[in-house]
Amino acid sequence: MQESADDVTRAEALFASDLQAADVNDTEVVDRTVADLLRQDGPQGCSARMAYEFGEHPDLAAERMRWARQVVRQHVGAHR
């Protein structure tokens, strides 16, 4: 299944957030965090944070992005 542009944006916001794997058990917390960060920084701000982390920690950033994409596919917006 192909990711939508909205899912990519949400994954970038989740990547840029302070949430960790233990925090994703509560879908509402994840949704609220992603929505708040997108409202605060906008999609471009989240992309910029993500790009910075990839530059600073490429070994860790790739794994975090895989995690963020998986969480978005499984949880974000699940109660919409």
Coordinates of N, CA and C in Angstrom, one line a residue:
M1 N 0.8 -1.2 0.0 CA 0.0 0.0 0.0 C 0.9 1.2 0.0
Q2 N 0.6 2.2 -0.9 CA 1.3 3.4 -1.0 C 0.9 4.4 0.1
E3 N 1.9 5.1 0.6 CA 1.6 6.1 1.6 C 1.1 7.4 1.0
S4 N 0.1 8.0 1.6 CA -0.4 9.3 1.1 C 0.6 10.4 1.5
A5 N 0.4 11.5 0.9 CA 1.2 12.7 1.2 C 1.0 13.1 2.7
D6 N -0.3 13.0 3.1 CA -0.6 13.3 4.5 C 0.1 12.3 5.5
D7 N 0.2 11.1 5.1 CA 0.9 10.1 6.0 C 2.4 10.4 6.1
V8 N 3.0 10.8 4.9 CA 4.4 11.2 4.9 C 4.6 12.4 5.8
T9 N 3.7 13.4 5.7 CA 3.8 14.6 6.6 C 3.7 14.2 8.0
R10 N 2.7 13.3 8.4 CA 2.5 12.9 9.7 C 3.8 12.2 10.3
A11 N 4.4 11.3 9.4 CA 5.6 10.6 9.8 C 6.7 11.5 10.1
E12 N 6.8 12.6 9.3 CA 7.9 13.6 9.5 C 7.7 14.3 10.8
A13 N 6.4 14.6 11.1 CA 6.1 15.3 12.4 C 6.4 14.3 13.6
L14 N 6.0 13.1 13.5 CA 6.3 12.1 14.5 C 7.8 12.0 14.7
F15 N 8.5 11.9 13.6 CA 10.0 11.8 13.7 C 10.5 13.0 14.4
A16 N 10.0 14.2 14.2 CA 10.5 15.4 14.8 C 10.1 15.6 16.2
S17 N 9.1 14.8 16.7 CA 8.6 14.9 18.0 C 9.6 14.2 19.0
D18 N 9.2 14.4 20.3 CA 10.0 13.8 21.4 C 9.4 12.4 21.8
L19 N 8.4 12.0 21.1 CA 7.8 10.7 21.5 C 8.7 9.6 21.2
Q20 N 8.6 8.5 22.0 CA 9.4 7.3 21.9 C 8.5 6.2 21.7
A21 N 9.1 5.0 21.4 CA 8.3 3.8 21.1 C 7.3 3.5 22.2
A22 N 7.7 3.7 23.4 CA 6.8 3.4 24.6 C 5.6 4.3 24.6
D23 N 5.6 5.4 23.9 CA 4.6 6.4 24.0 C 3.4 6.1 23.0
V24 N 3.7 5.2 22.1 CA 2.7 5.0 21.0 C 1.6 4.0 21.3
N25 N 1.5 3.6 22.5 CA 0.4 2.7 22.9 C -0.9 3.5 23.0
D26 N -0.8 4.8 23.2 CA -2.0 5.6 23.3 C -2.2 6.4 22.0
T27 N -3.0 5.9 21.1 CA -3.2 6.5 19.8 C -3.6 8.0 19.9
E28 N -4.4 8.4 20.9 CA -4.8 9.8 21.0 C -3.6 10.7 21.4
V29 N -2.6 10.2 22.2 CA -1.4 10.9 22.5 C -0.6 11.2 21.2
V30 N -0.5 10.1 20.5 CA 0.3 10.2 19.2 C -0.4 11.2 18.3
D31 N -1.7 11.1 18.1 CA -2.4 12.0 17.2 C -2.3 13.4 17.6
R32 N -2.5 13.6 18.9 CA -2.4 15.0 19.5 C -1.0 15.6 19.3
T33 N 0.0 14.8 19.6 CA 1.4 15.2 19.4 C 1.7 15.6 18.0
V34 N 1.3 14.8 17.1 CA 1.6 15.0 15.6 C 0.8 16.3 15.2
A35 N -0.5 16.4 15.6 CA -1.3 17.6 15.2 C -0.7 18.9 15.8
D36 N -0.3 18.8 17.1 CA 0.3 20.0 17.7 C 1.6 20.4 17.1
L37 N 2.4 19.5 16.7 CA 3.7 19.8 16.1 C 3.5 20.4 14.7
L38 N 2.5 19.8 14.0 CA 2.3 20.4 12.7 C 1.7 21.8 12.7
R39 N 0.8 22.0 13.8 CA 0.3 23.4 14.0 C 1.4 24.3 14.4
Q40 N 2.3 23.9 15.2 CA 3.4 24.7 15.8 C 4.4 25.1 14.7
D41 N 4.9 24.0 14.1 CA 6.1 24.2 13.2 C 5.7 24.1 11.7
G42 N 4.5 23.6 11.4 CA 4.1 23.4 10.0 C 4.9 22.3 9.4
P43 N 4.4 21.8 8.2 CA 5.0 20.7 7.6 C 6.5 20.9 7.2
Q44 N 6.8 22.2 6.8 CA 8.2 22.5 6.4 C 9.1 22.5 7.6
G45 N 8.6 23.0 8.8 CA 9.4 23.0 10.0 C 9.7 21.6 10.4
C46 N 8.7 20.7 10.3 CA 9.0 19.3 10.7 C 10.0 18.6 9.7
S47 N 9.8 18.9 8.5 CA 10.8 18.4 7.5 C 12.2 18.9 7.8
A48 N 12.3 20.2 8.1 CA 13.6 20.8 8.5 C 14.2 20.1 9.7
R49 N 13.4 19.8 10.7 CA 14.0 19.1 11.9 C 14.4 17.7 11.5
M50 N 13.6 17.0 10.7 CA 14.0 15.7 10.3 C 15.3 15.7 9.5
A51 N 15.4 16.6 8.5 CA 16.6 16.8 7.7 C 17.9 17.0 8.6
Y52 N 17.7 17.9 9.6 CA 18.8 18.1 10.5 C 19.2 16.9 11.2
E53 N 18.3 16.1 11.7 CA 18.6 14.9 12.5 C 19.3 13.9 11.5
F54 N 18.8 13.8 10.3 CA 19.5 12.9 9.3 C 20.9 13.3 9.1
G55 N 21.2 14.6 9.1 CA 22.5 15.1 8.9 C 23.4 14.8 10.1
E56 N 22.8 15.0 11.3 CA 23.6 14.9 12.6 C 23.8 13.4 13.0
H57 N 22.7 12.6 12.8 CA 22.8 11.2 13.2 C 22.2 10.3 12.2
P58 N 22.8 10.1 11.0 CA 22.2 9.3 10.0 C 22.0 7.9 10.4
D59 N 22.9 7.4 11.2 CA 22.8 6.0 11.6 C 21.5 5.7 12.5
L60 N 21.1 6.7 13.3 CA 19.9 6.6 14.1 C 18.6 7.1 13.4
A61 N 18.8 8.1 12.5 CA 17.7 8.8 11.9 C 16.9 7.8 10.9
A62 N 17.6 7.0 10.2 CA 17.0 6.1 9.3 C 16.0 5.1 10.1
E63 N 16.5 4.6 11.2 CA 15.7 3.7 12.0 C 14.5 4.4 12.6
R64 N 14.7 5.7 13.0 CA 13.6 6.4 13.6 C 12.5 6.7 12.5
M65 N 12.9 7.0 11.3 CA 12.0 7.3 10.3 C 11.2 6.0 9.9
R66 N 11.9 4.8 9.9 CA 11.1 3.6 9.7 C 10.1 3.4 10.8
W67 N 10.5 3.7 12.0 CA 9.6 3.6 13.1 C 8.4 4.5 13.0
A68 N 8.7 5.8 12.6 CA 7.6 6.8 12.5 C 6.6 6.4 11.4
R69 N 7.1 5.9 10.3 CA 6.2 5.5 9.2 C 5.4 4.3 9.6
Q70 N 5.9 3.4 10.4 CA 5.2 2.2 10.8 C 4.1 2.7 11.8
V71 N 4.4 3.6 12.7 CA 3.4 4.1 13.7 C 2.3 4.8 12.9
V72 N 2.6 5.6 12.0 CA 1.6 6.3 11.2 C 0.7 5.3 10.5
R73 N 1.3 4.3 9.9 CA 0.5 3.3 9.2 C -0.5 2.6 10.1
Q74 N 0.0 2.3 11.3 CA -0.8 1.5 12.2 C -1.7 2.3 13.2
H75 N -1.3 3.5 13.6 CA -2.0 4.2 14.7 C -2.6 5.5 14.4
V76 N -1.8 6.4 13.7 CA -2.2 7.8 13.6 C -3.5 7.9 12.8
G77 N -4.4 8.6 13.4 CA -5.7 8.8 12.7 C -6.6 7.6 12.8
A78 N -6.2 6.6 13.6 CA -7.0 5.3 13.7 C -8.4 5.6 14.2
H79 N -8.6 6.6 15.0 CA -10.0 6.9 15.5 C -10.7 7.9 14.7
R80 N -10.3 8.3 13.6 CA -10.9 9.3 12.7 C -12.2 8.6 12.1

